[in-house]
mmCIF file of C-alpha atoms in Angstrom:
data_model
loop_
_atom_site.group_PDB
_atom_site.id
_atom_site.type_symbol
_atom_site.label_atom_id
_atom_site.label_comp_id
_atom_site.label_asym_id
_atom_site.label_seq_id
_atom_site.Cartn_x
_atom_site.Cartn_y
_atom_site.Cartn_z
ATOM 1 C CA MET A 1 19.603 -6.368 -17.576
ATOM 2 C CA ARG A 2 18.914 -3.373 -19.763
ATOM 3 C CA ILE A 3 15.187 -2.575 -20.051
ATOM 4 C CA ALA A 4 14.029 -1.621 -23.534
ATOM 5 C CA ASP A 5 10.248 -1.699 -22.961
ATOM 6 C CA TRP A 6 9.329 0.131 -19.769
ATOM 7 C CA ASP A 7 5.599 -0.446 -20.228
ATOM 8 C CA ASP A 8 6.203 -4.199 -20.288
ATOM 9 C CA ALA A 9 8.473 -3.936 -17.240
ATOM 10 C CA TYR A 10 5.492 -2.817 -15.157
ATOM 11 C CA ALA A 11 2.788 -4.863 -16.941
ATOM 12 C CA ASN A 12 1.738 -7.339 -14.273
ATOM 13 C CA ARG A 13 -1.493 -8.617 -15.816
ATOM 14 C CA ASP A 14 0.240 -9.611 -19.053
ATOM 15 C CA HIS A 15 2.626 -11.905 -17.196
ATOM 16 C CA ILE A 16 0.327 -13.589 -14.652
ATOM 17 C CA HIS A 17 -1.696 -16.575 -15.777
ATOM 18 C CA GLY A 18 -5.320 -16.125 -14.728
ATOM 19 C CA ALA A 19 -4.785 -12.519 -13.667
ATOM 20 C CA ALA A 20 -8.426 -11.631 -14.333
ATOM 21 C CA GLN A 21 -9.577 -14.288 -11.895
ATOM 22 C CA TYR A 22 -7.720 -12.593 -9.050
ATOM 23 C CA ILE A 23 -9.108 -9.187 -9.920
ATOM 24 C CA ASP A 24 -12.656 -10.549 -10.250
ATOM 25 C CA ARG A 25 -12.633 -12.349 -6.903
ATOM 26 C CA TRP A 26 -11.307 -9.460 -4.796
ATOM 27 C CA PRO A 27 -14.556 -7.441 -4.724
ATOM 28 C CA VAL A 28 -16.632 -10.565 -4.086
ATOM 29 C CA ALA A 29 -14.554 -11.510 -1.044
ATOM 30 C CA ALA A 30 -14.499 -7.869 0.047
ATOM 31 C CA ARG A 31 -18.279 -7.583 -0.037
ATOM 32 C CA ALA A 32 -18.776 -10.784 1.953
ATOM 33 C CA PHE A 33 -16.308 -9.691 4.638
ATOM 34 C CA ARG A 34 -17.686 -6.148 4.802
ATOM 35 C CA ASP A 35 -21.304 -7.279 4.990
ATOM 36 C CA GLY A 36 -20.507 -9.832 7.677
ATOM 37 C CA LEU A 37 -18.818 -7.309 9.959
ATOM 38 C CA ALA A 38 -21.448 -4.663 9.252
ATOM 39 C CA SER A 39 -24.204 -7.069 10.307
ATOM 40 C CA ALA A 40 -22.264 -7.749 13.512
ATOM 41 C CA GLY A 41 -21.962 -4.015 14.241
ATOM 42 C CA ARG A 42 -18.199 -4.100 13.744
ATOM 43 C CA ALA A 43 -17.852 -1.944 10.614
ATOM 44 C CA ARG A 44 -17.844 1.815 10.222
ATOM 45 C CA LEU A 45 -18.272 2.415 6.491
ATOM 46 C CA ASP A 46 -17.606 5.507 4.363
ATOM 47 C CA HIS A 47 -16.180 7.485 7.263
ATOM 48 C CA ALA A 48 -14.869 10.839 5.995
ATOM 49 C CA TYR A 49 -11.251 11.813 6.604
ATOM 50 C CA GLY A 50 -11.476 14.878 4.358
ATOM 51 C CA PRO A 51 -13.902 16.852 2.189
ATOM 52 C CA ALA A 52 -13.216 15.262 -1.227
ATOM 53 C CA PRO A 53 -15.560 12.523 -2.490
ATOM 54 C CA ARG A 54 -12.937 9.757 -2.323
ATOM 55 C CA GLN A 55 -11.546 10.807 1.051
ATOM 56 C CA ARG A 56 -13.419 8.030 2.825
ATOM 57 C CA LEU A 57 -12.341 4.988 4.802
ATOM 58 C CA ASP A 58 -13.898 1.796 6.085
ATOM 59 C CA LEU A 59 -12.950 0.753 9.606
ATOM 60 C CA PHE A 60 -13.323 -2.842 10.753
ATOM 61 C CA ALA A 61 -13.255 -3.758 14.435
ATOM 62 C CA PRO A 62 -12.161 -7.026 16.038
ATOM 63 C CA ASP A 63 -14.267 -9.003 18.475
ATOM 64 C CA GLY A 64 -13.327 -7.187 21.671
ATOM 65 C CA ALA A 65 -10.946 -4.353 22.405
ATOM 66 C CA ALA A 66 -8.533 -3.620 19.572
ATOM 67 C CA ARG A 67 -4.835 -4.249 20.141
ATOM 68 C CA GLY A 68 -4.127 -1.321 17.854
ATOM 69 C CA LEU A 69 -4.704 -0.087 14.316
ATOM 70 C CA VAL A 70 -3.646 -1.428 10.932
ATOM 71 C CA VAL A 71 -4.101 0.687 7.790
ATOM 72 C CA PHE A 72 -4.122 -1.067 4.414
ATOM 73 C CA VAL A 73 -3.632 1.090 1.302
ATOM 74 C CA HIS A 74 -4.643 -0.385 -2.044
ATOM 75 C CA GLY A 75 -2.754 -0.299 -5.315
ATOM 76 C CA GLY A 76 -3.780 0.226 -8.921
ATOM 77 C CA TYR A 77 -0.913 2.394 -10.181
ATOM 78 C CA TRP A 78 -2.489 5.424 -8.468
ATOM 79 C CA MET A 79 -5.177 5.289 -11.189
ATOM 80 C CA ALA A 80 -7.612 2.494 -10.317
ATOM 81 C CA PHE A 81 -9.742 0.832 -7.634
ATOM 82 C CA ASP A 82 -11.197 2.030 -4.357
ATOM 83 C CA LYS A 83 -11.573 0.666 -0.841
ATOM 84 C CA SER A 84 -14.595 -1.501 -1.698
ATOM 85 C CA VAL A 85 -12.405 -3.979 -3.602
ATOM 86 C CA TRP A 86 -9.992 -4.653 -0.750
ATOM 87 C CA SER A 87 -11.988 -5.206 2.457
ATOM 88 C CA GLY A 88 -11.164 -8.915 2.503
ATOM 89 C CA PHE A 89 -7.507 -8.159 3.086
ATOM 90 C CA ALA A 90 -8.421 -6.782 6.511
ATOM 91 C CA ALA A 91 -9.537 -10.234 7.653
ATOM 92 C CA GLY A 92 -6.218 -11.502 8.981
ATOM 93 C CA ALA A 93 -5.431 -8.532 11.209
ATOM 94 C CA VAL A 94 -9.036 -8.291 12.428
ATOM 95 C CA ALA A 95 -8.992 -11.971 13.386
ATOM 96 C CA ALA A 96 -5.742 -11.308 15.262
ATOM 97 C CA GLY A 97 -7.435 -8.617 17.355
ATOM 98 C CA TRP A 98 -6.566 -5.437 15.464
ATOM 99 C CA ALA A 99 -8.821 -2.758 14.003
ATOM 100 C CA VAL A 100 -8.204 -2.225 10.283
ATOM 101 C CA ALA A 101 -8.836 0.901 8.218
ATOM 102 C CA VAL A 102 -9.027 0.670 4.424
ATOM 103 C CA PRO A 103 -9.095 4.114 2.781
ATOM 104 C CA SER A 104 -9.886 5.275 -0.711
ATOM 105 C CA TYR A 105 -7.968 8.241 -2.079
ATOM 106 C CA THR A 106 -8.223 10.581 -5.053
ATOM 107 C CA LEU A 107 -6.782 8.976 -8.173
ATOM 108 C CA ALA A 108 -4.896 10.329 -11.151
ATOM 109 C CA PRO A 109 -5.498 12.350 -13.215
ATOM 110 C CA ALA A 110 -7.712 14.168 -10.700
ATOM 111 C CA ALA A 111 -4.815 14.222 -8.214
ATOM 112 C CA ARG A 112 -1.062 14.117 -8.480
ATOM 113 C CA ILE A 113 0.895 11.566 -6.468
ATOM 114 C CA ALA A 114 2.090 14.224 -4.027
ATOM 115 C CA GLU A 115 -1.541 14.957 -3.193
ATOM 116 C CA MET A 116 -2.218 11.262 -2.648
ATOM 117 C CA THR A 117 0.625 10.997 -0.142
ATOM 118 C CA ARG A 118 -0.955 13.818 1.841
ATOM 119 C CA GLU A 119 -4.385 12.174 1.647
ATOM 120 C CA ILE A 120 -3.066 8.883 3.007
ATOM 121 C CA ALA A 121 -1.371 10.722 5.869
ATOM 122 C CA ALA A 122 -4.734 12.342 6.643
ATOM 123 C CA ALA A 123 -6.509 8.979 6.457
ATOM 124 C CA VAL A 124 -4.034 7.390 8.871
ATOM 125 C CA ALA A 125 -4.375 10.309 11.263
ATOM 126 C CA GLU A 126 -8.174 10.093 11.259
ATOM 127 C CA ALA A 127 -8.191 6.319 11.754
ATOM 128 C CA ALA A 128 -5.667 6.725 14.582
ATOM 129 C CA ARG A 129 -7.989 9.244 16.200
ATOM 130 C CA LEU A 130 -10.693 6.585 16.263
ATOM 131 C CA VAL A 131 -8.510 3.697 17.458
ATOM 132 C CA PRO A 132 -5.995 3.959 20.325
ATOM 133 C CA GLY A 133 -2.745 2.088 20.543
ATOM 134 C CA PRO A 134 0.087 1.296 18.135
ATOM 135 C CA VAL A 135 -0.321 1.810 14.402
ATOM 136 C CA ARG A 136 0.902 -0.407 11.606
ATOM 137 C CA ALA A 137 0.522 0.198 7.872
ATOM 138 C CA ALA A 138 0.706 -2.003 4.805
ATOM 139 C CA GLY A 139 0.142 -1.160 1.174
ATOM 140 C CA HIS A 140 0.225 -3.060 -2.096
ATOM 141 C CA SER A 141 1.973 -1.851 -5.262
ATOM 142 C CA ALA A 142 1.155 1.874 -5.538
ATOM 143 C CA GLY A 143 -0.189 1.521 -1.993
ATOM 144 C CA GLY A 144 3.228 0.197 -1.006
ATOM 145 C CA HIS A 145 4.701 3.435 -2.268
ATOM 146 C CA LEU A 146 2.147 5.471 -0.323
ATOM 147 C CA VAL A 147 2.823 3.745 2.999
ATOM 148 C CA ALA A 148 6.566 4.036 2.454
ATOM 149 C CA ARG A 149 6.037 7.778 2.050
ATOM 150 C CA LEU A 150 4.509 7.827 5.536
ATOM 151 C CA THR A 151 7.894 6.848 6.928
ATOM 152 C CA CYS A 152 9.914 9.534 5.140
ATOM 153 C CA ALA A 153 11.292 12.436 7.153
ATOM 154 C CA ASP A 154 9.184 14.901 5.146
ATOM 155 C CA SER A 155 5.894 13.047 5.760
ATOM 156 C CA THR A 156 2.906 15.237 6.599
ATOM 157 C CA LEU A 157 1.738 12.722 9.192
ATOM 158 C CA ALA A 158 1.100 14.536 12.470
ATOM 159 C CA PRO A 159 3.913 14.043 15.021
ATOM 160 C CA ALA A 160 1.626 12.404 17.576
ATOM 161 C CA VAL A 161 0.587 9.803 14.997
ATOM 162 C CA ARG A 162 4.135 9.351 13.678
ATOM 163 C CA ASP A 163 5.187 8.374 17.186
ATOM 164 C CA ARG A 164 2.588 5.591 17.184
ATOM 165 C CA LEU A 165 3.566 4.222 13.762
ATOM 166 C CA ALA A 166 5.547 1.151 14.756
ATOM 167 C CA HIS A 167 5.868 -0.943 11.587
ATOM 168 C CA VAL A 168 5.292 -0.319 7.872
ATOM 169 C CA VAL A 169 5.200 -3.097 5.265
ATOM 170 C CA PRO A 170 5.275 -1.958 1.620
ATOM 171 C CA ILE A 171 4.203 -4.999 -0.418
ATOM 172 C CA SER A 172 5.534 -5.016 -3.993
ATOM 173 C CA GLY A 173 5.953 -1.271 -3.704
ATOM 174 C CA LEU A 174 7.274 1.277 -6.181
ATOM 175 C CA HIS A 175 9.972 3.314 -4.500
ATOM 176 C CA ASP A 176 11.789 5.077 -7.340
ATOM 177 C CA LEU A 177 9.232 6.739 -9.594
ATOM 178 C CA ARG A 178 11.668 8.041 -12.182
ATOM 179 C CA PRO A 179 11.363 4.971 -14.472
ATOM 180 C CA LEU A 180 7.635 5.681 -14.751
ATOM 181 C CA LEU A 181 8.494 8.778 -16.761
ATOM 182 C CA ARG A 182 9.236 6.356 -19.612
ATOM 183 C CA THR A 183 5.835 4.633 -19.467
ATOM 184 C CA ALA A 184 2.557 5.362 -21.219
ATOM 185 C CA MET A 185 0.781 5.553 -17.869
ATOM 186 C CA ASN A 186 2.594 8.792 -17.138
ATOM 187 C CA ALA A 187 0.200 10.540 -19.511
ATOM 188 C CA THR A 188 -2.309 10.015 -16.680
ATOM 189 C CA LEU A 189 0.022 10.303 -13.694
ATOM 190 C CA GLY A 190 1.503 13.598 -14.876
ATOM 191 C CA LEU A 191 4.918 13.095 -13.327
ATOM 192 C CA ASP A 192 7.879 15.229 -14.310
ATOM 193 C CA PRO A 193 11.485 14.607 -13.217
ATOM 194 C CA VAL A 194 11.214 16.929 -10.209
ATOM 195 C CA ALA A 195 7.939 15.417 -8.960
ATOM 196 C CA ALA A 196 9.143 11.859 -9.546
ATOM 197 C CA ALA A 197 12.261 12.456 -7.475
ATOM 198 C CA ALA A 198 10.377 14.301 -4.738
ATOM 199 C CA GLU A 199 7.918 11.405 -4.304
ATOM 200 C CA SER A 200 10.422 8.529 -4.487
ATOM 201 C CA PRO A 201 11.044 7.030 -1.023
ATOM 202 C CA ALA A 202 14.334 5.516 -2.199
ATOM 203 C CA LEU A 203 15.598 9.043 -2.855
ATOM 204 C CA LEU A 204 14.373 10.393 0.493
ATOM 205 C CA THR A 205 15.468 10.092 4.107
ATOM 206 C CA PRO A 206 13.631 7.637 6.361
ATOM 207 C CA ARG A 207 12.294 8.898 9.670
ATOM 208 C CA GLU A 208 14.047 7.616 12.752
ATOM 209 C CA GLY A 209 12.244 5.207 15.047
ATOM 210 C CA VAL A 210 10.012 3.303 12.620
ATOM 211 C CA ARG A 211 10.531 -0.259 11.415
ATOM 212 C CA VAL A 212 10.076 -1.021 7.710
ATOM 213 C CA THR A 213 9.864 -4.411 5.993
ATOM 214 C CA THR A 214 9.728 -4.600 2.212
ATOM 215 C CA TRP A 215 7.800 -7.655 1.018
ATOM 216 C CA VAL A 216 7.733 -8.836 -2.595
ATOM 217 C CA GLY A 217 6.737 -11.985 -4.431
ATOM 218 C CA GLY A 218 9.517 -14.217 -5.670
ATOM 219 C CA ASP A 219 7.758 -14.673 -9.028
ATOM 220 C CA GLU A 220 7.141 -10.980 -9.653
ATOM 221 C CA ARG A 221 8.371 -8.926 -12.572
ATOM 222 C CA PRO A 222 12.083 -8.156 -12.205
ATOM 223 C CA GLU A 223 11.352 -4.458 -11.832
ATOM 224 C CA PHE A 224 9.269 -5.029 -8.679
ATOM 225 C CA LEU A 225 11.988 -7.192 -7.169
ATOM 226 C CA ARG A 226 14.512 -4.468 -7.969
ATOM 227 C CA GLN A 227 12.334 -1.711 -6.533
ATOM 228 C CA SER A 228 11.865 -3.502 -3.196
ATOM 229 C CA ALA A 229 15.553 -4.384 -2.958
ATOM 230 C CA LEU A 230 16.462 -0.789 -3.782
ATOM 231 C CA LEU A 231 14.501 0.688 -0.884
ATOM 232 C CA ALA A 232 15.814 -1.928 1.552
ATOM 233 C CA ASN A 233 19.380 -1.336 0.396
ATOM 234 C CA VAL A 234 19.306 2.457 0.442
ATOM 235 C CA TRP A 235 17.442 2.831 3.720
ATOM 236 C CA THR A 236 19.632 0.237 5.435
ATOM 237 C CA GLY A 237 22.574 2.403 4.416
ATOM 238 C CA LEU A 238 20.848 5.386 5.986
ATOM 239 C CA GLY A 239 20.472 3.572 9.312
ATOM 240 C CA ALA A 240 16.811 2.596 9.106
ATOM 241 C CA ASP A 241 15.424 -0.433 10.944
ATOM 242 C CA MET A 242 14.932 -2.356 7.699
ATOM 243 C CA ALA A 243 14.141 -5.897 6.696
ATOM 244 C CA SER A 244 13.431 -7.375 3.271
ATOM 245 C CA VAL A 245 11.405 -10.492 2.432
ATOM 246 C CA VAL A 246 11.101 -12.228 -0.946
ATOM 247 C CA ASP A 247 8.035 -14.463 -0.682
ATOM 248 C CA PRO A 248 8.746 -17.574 -2.787
ATOM 249 C CA GLY A 249 6.180 -18.794 -5.273
ATOM 250 C CA THR A 250 4.013 -15.666 -5.193
ATOM 251 C CA HIS A 251 3.395 -13.103 -7.912
ATOM 252 C CA HIS A 252 2.094 -9.552 -7.884
ATOM 253 C CA PHE A 253 -1.527 -10.540 -7.295
ATOM 254 C CA SER A 254 -1.074 -13.545 -4.991
ATOM 255 C CA VAL A 255 1.551 -11.933 -2.750
ATOM 256 C CA ILE A 256 -1.147 -10.184 -0.692
ATOM 257 C CA ASP A 257 -3.256 -13.285 -0.094
ATOM 258 C CA GLY A 258 -1.643 -13.766 3.300
ATOM 259 C CA LEU A 259 -3.329 -10.643 4.634
ATOM 260 C CA GLY A 260 -6.582 -12.592 4.666
ATOM 261 C CA SER A 261 -5.306 -14.985 7.363
ATOM 262 C CA ALA A 262 -4.221 -14.247 10.920
ATOM 263 C CA ASP A 263 -1.577 -16.979 10.941
ATOM 264 C CA SER A 264 0.090 -16.246 7.602
ATOM 265 C CA ALA A 265 3.737 -15.214 7.473
ATOM 266 C CA LEU A 266 2.764 -11.820 6.015
ATOM 267 C CA THR A 267 0.201 -10.992 8.706
ATOM 268 C CA ARG A 268 2.493 -12.181 11.478
ATOM 269 C CA CYS A 269 5.280 -10.023 10.074
ATOM 270 C CA LEU A 270 3.054 -6.951 9.861
ATOM 271 C CA LEU A 271 1.730 -7.342 13.398
ATOM 272 C CA GLY A 272 4.980 -8.494 14.943
#
């Protein structure tokens, strides 16, 4: 299908009934989860992983020794939100015995996407310093892009941490950034053709030894289904340990709900 309106192709809110209700409830659930773990002495909040104001992460601990570390990277088209909105999506992995780090990162236009990929690598490295054991990463939408970048051969993630990164799950990720050059949001993102290609995981080589599962909602915009299928297809052809899941009946905002439960298919996939 030929796309004539690229802004509409990526306009999730306009095509999800009750979209505002999802966005409004995320920070409420996040605050309740964060406050509950903080009162139990199981939350380390606003921990710095770099000198910039948004280079901060929240780290949530399970009840008992952690089985390892999960990092969840939020979306918002690299332009919106911070870690405080997303704490509730750590609940499933924490209940399953894993520590979970939720970082903020510098947003556009203050930072370019290449800078954000380096910030997330730094956040993962710092969280891994605090928590021993295997590392898993998930990210939603723009966050899906950022965790996919961790698995590229040119990632700035330190070798010792790369060796611990066992599974990455980009959820409804954006893996070829070149179409965004045709959108109005690029006035804020500041991409040019060279930068878009350089930061597109689907155009890059995956690192050997890491497992990647793309996860996307079955009721998402066609462009998000295409983007997830593209990464799975290309990286499978390059020999990566790839899997691809289309989650039936979920859209761009509901597809991450499973992260709030330890026994959901999404959480079990991430931790498996």
